[in-house]
Tab-separated table of C-alpha atoms and ligand atoms in Angstrom:
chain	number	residue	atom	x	y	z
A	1	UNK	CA	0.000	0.000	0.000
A	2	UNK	CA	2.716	2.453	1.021
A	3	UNK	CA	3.491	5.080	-2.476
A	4	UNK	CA	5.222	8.223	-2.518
A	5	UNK	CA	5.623	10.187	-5.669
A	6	UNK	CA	8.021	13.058	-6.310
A	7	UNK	CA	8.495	15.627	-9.012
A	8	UNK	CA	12.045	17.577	-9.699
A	9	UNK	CA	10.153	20.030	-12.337
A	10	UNK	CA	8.457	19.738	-15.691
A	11	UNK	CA	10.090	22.044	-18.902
A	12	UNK	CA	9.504	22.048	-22.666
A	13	UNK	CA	13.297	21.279	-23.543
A	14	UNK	CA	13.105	17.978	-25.076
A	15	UNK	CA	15.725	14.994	-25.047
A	16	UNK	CA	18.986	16.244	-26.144
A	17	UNK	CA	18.976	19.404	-24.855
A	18	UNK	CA	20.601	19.176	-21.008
A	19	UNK	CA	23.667	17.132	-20.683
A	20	UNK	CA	23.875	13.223	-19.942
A	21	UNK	CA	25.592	13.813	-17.044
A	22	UNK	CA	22.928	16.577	-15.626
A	23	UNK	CA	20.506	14.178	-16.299
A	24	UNK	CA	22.110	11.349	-14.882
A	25	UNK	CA	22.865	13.339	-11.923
A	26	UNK	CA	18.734	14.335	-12.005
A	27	UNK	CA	18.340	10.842	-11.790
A	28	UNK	CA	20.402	9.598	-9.281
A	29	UNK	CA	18.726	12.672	-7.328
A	30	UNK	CA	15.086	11.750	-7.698
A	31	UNK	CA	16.042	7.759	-6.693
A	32	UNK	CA	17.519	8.995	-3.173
A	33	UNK	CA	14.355	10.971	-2.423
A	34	UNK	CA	12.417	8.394	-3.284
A	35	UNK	CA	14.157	5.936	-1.558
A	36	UNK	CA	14.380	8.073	1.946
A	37	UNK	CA	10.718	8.645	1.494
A	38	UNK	CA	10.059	4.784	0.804
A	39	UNK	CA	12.076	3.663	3.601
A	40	UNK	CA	9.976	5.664	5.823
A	41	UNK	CA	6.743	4.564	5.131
A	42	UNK	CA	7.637	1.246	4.948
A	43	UNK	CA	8.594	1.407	8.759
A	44	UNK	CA	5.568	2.748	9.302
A	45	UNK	CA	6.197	6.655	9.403
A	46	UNK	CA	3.846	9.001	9.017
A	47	UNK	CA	3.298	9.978	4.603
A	48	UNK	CA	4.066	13.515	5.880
A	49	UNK	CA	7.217	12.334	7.414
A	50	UNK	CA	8.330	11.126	4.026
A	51	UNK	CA	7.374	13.797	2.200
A	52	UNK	CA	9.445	16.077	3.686
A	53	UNK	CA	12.338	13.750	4.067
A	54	UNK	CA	11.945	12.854	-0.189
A	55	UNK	CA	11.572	16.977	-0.585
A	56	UNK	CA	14.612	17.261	1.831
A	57	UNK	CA	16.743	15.546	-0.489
A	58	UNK	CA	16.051	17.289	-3.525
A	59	UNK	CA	16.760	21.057	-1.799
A	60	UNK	CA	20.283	19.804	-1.251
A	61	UNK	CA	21.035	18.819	-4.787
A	62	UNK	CA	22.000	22.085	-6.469
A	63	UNK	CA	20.129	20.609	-9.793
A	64	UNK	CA	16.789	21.577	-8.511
A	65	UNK	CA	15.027	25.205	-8.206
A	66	UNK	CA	14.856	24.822	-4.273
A	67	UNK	CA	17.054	25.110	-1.226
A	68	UNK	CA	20.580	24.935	-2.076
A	69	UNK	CA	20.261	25.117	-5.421
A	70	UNK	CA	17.739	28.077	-5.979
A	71	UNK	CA	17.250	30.449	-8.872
A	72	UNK	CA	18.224	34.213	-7.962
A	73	UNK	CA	16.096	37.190	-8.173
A	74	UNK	CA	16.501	40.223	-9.674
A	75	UNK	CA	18.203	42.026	-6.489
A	76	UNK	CA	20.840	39.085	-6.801
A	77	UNK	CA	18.897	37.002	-3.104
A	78	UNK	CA	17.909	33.473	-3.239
A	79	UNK	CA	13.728	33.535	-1.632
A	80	UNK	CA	12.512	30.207	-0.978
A	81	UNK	CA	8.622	29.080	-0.880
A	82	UNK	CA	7.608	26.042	0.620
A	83	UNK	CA	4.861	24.026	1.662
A	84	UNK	CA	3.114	21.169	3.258
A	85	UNK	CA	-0.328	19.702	3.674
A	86	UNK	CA	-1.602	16.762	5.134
A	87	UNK	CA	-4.994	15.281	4.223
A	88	UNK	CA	-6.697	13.228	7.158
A	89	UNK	CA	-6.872	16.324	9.116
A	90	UNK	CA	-5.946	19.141	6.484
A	91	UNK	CA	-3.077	20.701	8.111
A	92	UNK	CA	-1.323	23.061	6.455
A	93	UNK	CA	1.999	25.147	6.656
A	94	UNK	CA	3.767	27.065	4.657
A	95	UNK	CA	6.793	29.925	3.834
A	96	UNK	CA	7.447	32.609	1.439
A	97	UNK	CA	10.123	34.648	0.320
A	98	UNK	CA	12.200	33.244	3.147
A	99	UNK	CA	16.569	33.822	2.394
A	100	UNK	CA	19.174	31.335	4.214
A	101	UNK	CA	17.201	28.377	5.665
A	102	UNK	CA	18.539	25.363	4.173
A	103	UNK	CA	15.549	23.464	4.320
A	104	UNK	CA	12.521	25.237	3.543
A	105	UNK	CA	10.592	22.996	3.360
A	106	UNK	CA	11.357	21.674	7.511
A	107	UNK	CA	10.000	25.136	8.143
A	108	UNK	CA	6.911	25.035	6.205
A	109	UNK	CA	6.742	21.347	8.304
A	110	UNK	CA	7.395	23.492	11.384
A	111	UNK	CA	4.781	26.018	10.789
A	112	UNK	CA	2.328	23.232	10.033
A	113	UNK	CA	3.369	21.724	13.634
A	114	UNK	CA	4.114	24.117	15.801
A	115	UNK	CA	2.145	27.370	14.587
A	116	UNK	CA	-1.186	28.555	14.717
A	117	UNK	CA	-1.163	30.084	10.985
A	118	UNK	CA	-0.977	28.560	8.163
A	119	UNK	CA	1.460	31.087	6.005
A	120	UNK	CA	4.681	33.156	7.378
A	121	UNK	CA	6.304	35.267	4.699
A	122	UNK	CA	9.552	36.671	4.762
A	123	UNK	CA	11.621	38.601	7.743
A	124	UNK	CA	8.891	37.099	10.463
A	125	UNK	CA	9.339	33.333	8.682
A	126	UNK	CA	12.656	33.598	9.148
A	127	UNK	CA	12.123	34.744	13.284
A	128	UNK	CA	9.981	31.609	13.374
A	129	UNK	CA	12.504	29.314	11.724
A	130	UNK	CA	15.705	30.892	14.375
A	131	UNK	CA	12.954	30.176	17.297
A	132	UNK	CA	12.090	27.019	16.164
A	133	UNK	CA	15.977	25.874	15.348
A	134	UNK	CA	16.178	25.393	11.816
A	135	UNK	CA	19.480	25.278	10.240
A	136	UNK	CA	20.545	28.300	8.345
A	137	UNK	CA	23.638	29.052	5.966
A	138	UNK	CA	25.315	32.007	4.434
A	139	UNK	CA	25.246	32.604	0.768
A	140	UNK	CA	28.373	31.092	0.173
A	141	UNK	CA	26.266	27.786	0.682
A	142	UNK	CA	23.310	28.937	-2.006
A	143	UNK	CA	25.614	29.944	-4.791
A	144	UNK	CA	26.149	28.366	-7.784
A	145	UNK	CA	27.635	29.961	-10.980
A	146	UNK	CA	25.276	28.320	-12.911
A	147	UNK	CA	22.247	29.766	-11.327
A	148	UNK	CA	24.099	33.649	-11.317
A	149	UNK	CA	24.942	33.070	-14.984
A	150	UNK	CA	20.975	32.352	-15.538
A	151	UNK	CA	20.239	35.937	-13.221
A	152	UNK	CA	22.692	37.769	-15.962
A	153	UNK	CA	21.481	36.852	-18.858
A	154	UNK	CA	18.049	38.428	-18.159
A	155	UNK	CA	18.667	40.535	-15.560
A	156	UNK	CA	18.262	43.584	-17.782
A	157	UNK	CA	15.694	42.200	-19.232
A	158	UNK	CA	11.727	43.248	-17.876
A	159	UNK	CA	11.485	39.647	-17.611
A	160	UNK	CA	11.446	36.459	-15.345
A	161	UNK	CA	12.102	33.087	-16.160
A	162	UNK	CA	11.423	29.855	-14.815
A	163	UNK	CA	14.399	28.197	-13.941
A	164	UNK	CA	16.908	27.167	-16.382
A	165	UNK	CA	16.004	27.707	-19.792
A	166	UNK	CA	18.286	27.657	-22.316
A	167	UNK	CA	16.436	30.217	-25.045
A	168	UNK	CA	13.241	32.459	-25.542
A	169	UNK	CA	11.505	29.445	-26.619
A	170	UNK	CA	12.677	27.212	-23.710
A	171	UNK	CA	11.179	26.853	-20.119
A	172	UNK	CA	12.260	24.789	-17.872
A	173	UNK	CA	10.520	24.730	-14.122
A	174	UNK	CA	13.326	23.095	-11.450
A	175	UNK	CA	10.737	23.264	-8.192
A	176	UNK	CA	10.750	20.152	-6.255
A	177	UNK	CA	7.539	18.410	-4.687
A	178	UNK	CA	6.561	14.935	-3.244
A	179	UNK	CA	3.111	13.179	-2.651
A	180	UNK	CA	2.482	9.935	0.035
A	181	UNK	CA	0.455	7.702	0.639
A	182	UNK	CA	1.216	5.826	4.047
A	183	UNK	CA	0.550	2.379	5.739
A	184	UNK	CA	-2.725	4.224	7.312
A	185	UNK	CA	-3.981	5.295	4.449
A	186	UNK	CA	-3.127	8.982	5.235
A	187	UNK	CA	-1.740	11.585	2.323
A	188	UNK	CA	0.197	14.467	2.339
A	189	UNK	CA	1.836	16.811	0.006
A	190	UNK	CA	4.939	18.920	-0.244
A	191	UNK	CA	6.696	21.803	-2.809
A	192	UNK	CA	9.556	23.632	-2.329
A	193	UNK	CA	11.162	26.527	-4.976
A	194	UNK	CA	12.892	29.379	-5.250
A	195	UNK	CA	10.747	30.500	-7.631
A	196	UNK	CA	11.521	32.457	-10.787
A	197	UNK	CA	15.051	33.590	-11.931
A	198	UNK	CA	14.582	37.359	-11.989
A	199	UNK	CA	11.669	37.582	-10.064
A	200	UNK	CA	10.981	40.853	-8.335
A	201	UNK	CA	8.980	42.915	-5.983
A	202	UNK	CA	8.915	40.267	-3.882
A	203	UNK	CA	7.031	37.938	-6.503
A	204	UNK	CA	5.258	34.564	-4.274
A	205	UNK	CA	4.431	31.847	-7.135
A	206	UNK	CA	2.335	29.507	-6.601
A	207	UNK	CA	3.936	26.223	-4.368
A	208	UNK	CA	3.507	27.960	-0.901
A	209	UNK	CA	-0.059	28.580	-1.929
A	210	UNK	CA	-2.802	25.842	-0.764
A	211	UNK	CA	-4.976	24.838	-3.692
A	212	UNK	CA	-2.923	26.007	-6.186
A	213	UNK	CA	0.485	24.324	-5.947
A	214	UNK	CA	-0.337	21.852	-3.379
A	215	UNK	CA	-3.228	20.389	-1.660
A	216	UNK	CA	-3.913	17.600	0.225
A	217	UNK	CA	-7.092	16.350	1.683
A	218	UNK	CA	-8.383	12.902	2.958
A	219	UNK	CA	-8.990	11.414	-0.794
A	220	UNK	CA	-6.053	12.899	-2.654
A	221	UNK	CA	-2.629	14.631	-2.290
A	222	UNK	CA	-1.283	17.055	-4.696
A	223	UNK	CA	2.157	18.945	-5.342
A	224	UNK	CA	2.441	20.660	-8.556
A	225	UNK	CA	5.576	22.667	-10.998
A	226	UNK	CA	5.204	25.021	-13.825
A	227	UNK	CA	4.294	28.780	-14.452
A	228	UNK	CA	2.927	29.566	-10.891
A	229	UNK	CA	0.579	32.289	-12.172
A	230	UNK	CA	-1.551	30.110	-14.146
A	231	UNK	CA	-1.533	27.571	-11.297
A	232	UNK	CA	-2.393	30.331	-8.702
A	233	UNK	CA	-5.314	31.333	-11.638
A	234	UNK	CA	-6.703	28.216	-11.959
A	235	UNK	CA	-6.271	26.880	-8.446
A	236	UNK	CA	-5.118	23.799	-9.987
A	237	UNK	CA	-4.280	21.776	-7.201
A	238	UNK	CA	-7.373	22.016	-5.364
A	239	UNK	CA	-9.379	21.767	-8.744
A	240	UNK	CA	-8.189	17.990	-9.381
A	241	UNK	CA	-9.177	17.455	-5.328
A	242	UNK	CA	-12.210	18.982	-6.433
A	243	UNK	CA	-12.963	17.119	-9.478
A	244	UNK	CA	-12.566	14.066	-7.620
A	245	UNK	CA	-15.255	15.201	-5.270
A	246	UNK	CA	-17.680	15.947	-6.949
A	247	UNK	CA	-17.817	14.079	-10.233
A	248	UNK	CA	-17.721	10.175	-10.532
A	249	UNK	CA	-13.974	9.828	-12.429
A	250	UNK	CA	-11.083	8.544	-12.340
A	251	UNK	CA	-8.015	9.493	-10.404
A	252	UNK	CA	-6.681	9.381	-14.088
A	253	UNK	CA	-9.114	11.267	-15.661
A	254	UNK	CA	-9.234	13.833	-12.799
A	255	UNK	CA	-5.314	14.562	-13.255
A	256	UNK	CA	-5.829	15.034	-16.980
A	257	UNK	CA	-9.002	17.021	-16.847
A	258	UNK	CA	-7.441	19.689	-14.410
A	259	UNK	CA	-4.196	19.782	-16.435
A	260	UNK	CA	-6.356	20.482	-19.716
A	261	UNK	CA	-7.839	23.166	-17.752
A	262	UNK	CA	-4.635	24.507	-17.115
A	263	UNK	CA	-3.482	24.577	-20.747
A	264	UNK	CA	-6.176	26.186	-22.412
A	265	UNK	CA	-5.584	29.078	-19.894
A	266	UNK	CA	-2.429	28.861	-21.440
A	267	UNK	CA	-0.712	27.777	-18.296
A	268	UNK	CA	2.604	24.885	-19.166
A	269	UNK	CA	3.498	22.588	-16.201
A	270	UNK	CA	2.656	19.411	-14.546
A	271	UNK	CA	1.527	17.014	-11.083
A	272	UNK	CA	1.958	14.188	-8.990
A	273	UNK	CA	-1.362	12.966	-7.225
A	274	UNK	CA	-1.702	9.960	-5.336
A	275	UNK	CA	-5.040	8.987	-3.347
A	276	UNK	CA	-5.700	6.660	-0.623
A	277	UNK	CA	-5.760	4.021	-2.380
A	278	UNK	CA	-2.207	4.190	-3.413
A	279	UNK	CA	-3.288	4.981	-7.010
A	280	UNK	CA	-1.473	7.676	-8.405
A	281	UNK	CA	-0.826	9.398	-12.199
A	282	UNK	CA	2.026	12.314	-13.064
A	283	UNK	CA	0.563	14.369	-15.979
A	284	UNK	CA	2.390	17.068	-17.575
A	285	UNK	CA	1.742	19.055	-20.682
A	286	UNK	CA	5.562	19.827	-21.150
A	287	UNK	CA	8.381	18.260	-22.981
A	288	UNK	CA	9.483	16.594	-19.842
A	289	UNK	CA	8.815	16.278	-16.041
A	290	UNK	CA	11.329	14.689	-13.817
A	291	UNK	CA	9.445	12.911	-11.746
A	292	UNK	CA	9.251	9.119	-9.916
A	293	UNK	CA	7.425	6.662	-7.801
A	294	UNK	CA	8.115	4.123	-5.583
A	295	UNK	CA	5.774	1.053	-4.255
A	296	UNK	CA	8.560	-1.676	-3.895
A	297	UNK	CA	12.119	-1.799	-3.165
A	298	UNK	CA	12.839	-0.364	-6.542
A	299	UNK	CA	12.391	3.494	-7.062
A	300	UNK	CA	10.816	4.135	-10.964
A	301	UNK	CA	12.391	7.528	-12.358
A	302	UNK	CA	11.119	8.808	-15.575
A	303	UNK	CA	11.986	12.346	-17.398
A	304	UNK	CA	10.494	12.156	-20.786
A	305	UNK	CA	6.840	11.814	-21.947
A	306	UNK	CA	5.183	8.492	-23.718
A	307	UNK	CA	6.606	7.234	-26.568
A	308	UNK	CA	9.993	8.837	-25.829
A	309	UNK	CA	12.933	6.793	-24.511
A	310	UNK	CA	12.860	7.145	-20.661
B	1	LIG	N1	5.782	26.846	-9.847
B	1	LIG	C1	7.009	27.536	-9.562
B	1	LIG	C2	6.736	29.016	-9.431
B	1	LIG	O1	6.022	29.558	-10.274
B	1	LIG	C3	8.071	27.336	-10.595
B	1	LIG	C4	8.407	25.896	-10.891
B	1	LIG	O2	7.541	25.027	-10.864
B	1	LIG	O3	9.601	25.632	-11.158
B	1	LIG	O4	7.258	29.621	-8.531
């Protein structure tokens, strides 16, 4: 019964266009946070326990758009969004625009926990995060040239982008999340990013946002990547829960519907949903989504869509 899902980001840049090695290295990434999430819930822990352990491991690889390796904004600062929701009891918590905690995402677990709100943004999430002991790091940590070369080549630009395209036509969305299904039966969801290179004006997308880029409740668990705006528009996240509700489909056909939605708002991205029943699907309407699941000792990573070499 135990599942966990997670996503590394979905982009249009087909096969070819990132390095072996990255992608190897993508890879490798996604199978540990699987695996730390699986190993969890197979000794019982709690899904939201292995959600933010599988979520964990992605924000210190510098490949993904979250923790370590986030995308800078336009002032040159790395602001990390995270969140978690659990669906038995629909717990939420969640951070914004928050700079040095190396694990967002063990805040937004902390606010959940330990908080009576639901959403802490900024210089007061960061208070929180020193009162409630999370481990912080100076930039040194956060930098990568790769991610400072992305900030200059559209810094002048009146532009954002989402993480690491390589042209105009090319998006590529590096946000981490992971979905769970546990030995109880009980979901939760997780996404961490930092969001768009460029982004200014202290610009929230839509990850930290419950409904929109994650979204758990007692039938389905959620955690979404792509152009945040659209999400936030369409409230995707909580429009698959809702689907599922209130119409008599599939988990399947839920996932696809809510995605199609999303597209012809013009919105490019994709999800990881898994119910209590350990079903689960991974749309995307991109080129690619790095993504996995695991329900046995061996974790399944994909990257490319149907009909392309995995
Ligand atoms: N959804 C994220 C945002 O808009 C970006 C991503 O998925 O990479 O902040």
């Amino acid at each position: 019964m135990p599942v966990i899902l997670v996503h590394g980001g979905a982009g249009t840049l087909f096969k070819g266009r990132v390095s072996a090695e990255r992608e190897a290295a993508a890879r490798q990434g996604l199978s540990e946070a699987l695996q730390a999430g699986y190993d969890l819930l197979q000794s019982g822990d709690s899904a939201l326990a292995a959600v933010t352990a599988a979520v964990k491991v992605l924000e210190d690889c510098e490949l993904f758009n979250a923790g370590r390796g986030s995308v800078y904004t336009h002032a040159g600062r790395q602001e990390m969004d995270a969140c978690v929701m659990t669906g038995h009891d629909q717990q939420a918590g969640a951070i914004a625009g928050v700079q040095g905690v190396c694990h967002p995402i063990e805040l937004a677990r902390e606010v959940l926990l330990h908080s009576p709100h639901v959403l802490l943004a900024g210089s007061g999430a960061e208070d929180f995060a020193r009162q409630q002991g999370c481990a912080f790091a100076d930039a040194d940590y956060f930098h990568s040239d790769y991610r400072w070369q992305q900030l200059l080549q559209i810094r002048d630009q009146d532009t954002t982008a989402l993480d690491h395209g390589l042209g105009a036509s090319e998006k590529s969305f590096g946000t981490v999340g992971a979905v769970a299904c546990d030995q109880q039966g009980h979901l939760a969801a997780a996404t961490s990013t930092g969001g768009m290179t460029n982004k200014r004006f202290g610009r929230v997308g839509d990850s930290p946002l419950i409904g929109a880029g994650t979204y758990a409740n007692a039938s389905c668990a959620v955690s979404a990547t792509g152009h945040g705006e659209y999400f936030m528009r369409a409230v995707l996240a909580y429009d698959l829960a809702a689907r599922l509700a209130y119409q008599q489909v599939s988990l399947q056909a839920a996932a696809a519907d809510a995605l199609a939605r999303l597209g012809n708002l013009g919105g490019q991205g994709g999800l990881i949903v898994v119910n209590a029943q350990g079903e689960w699907s991974m749309p995307f309407n991109t080129g690619r989504m790095y993504r996995g699941v695991q329900f046995s000792e061996q974790p399944q990573v994909l990257i490319y869509g149907a009909g392309e070499p995995a």
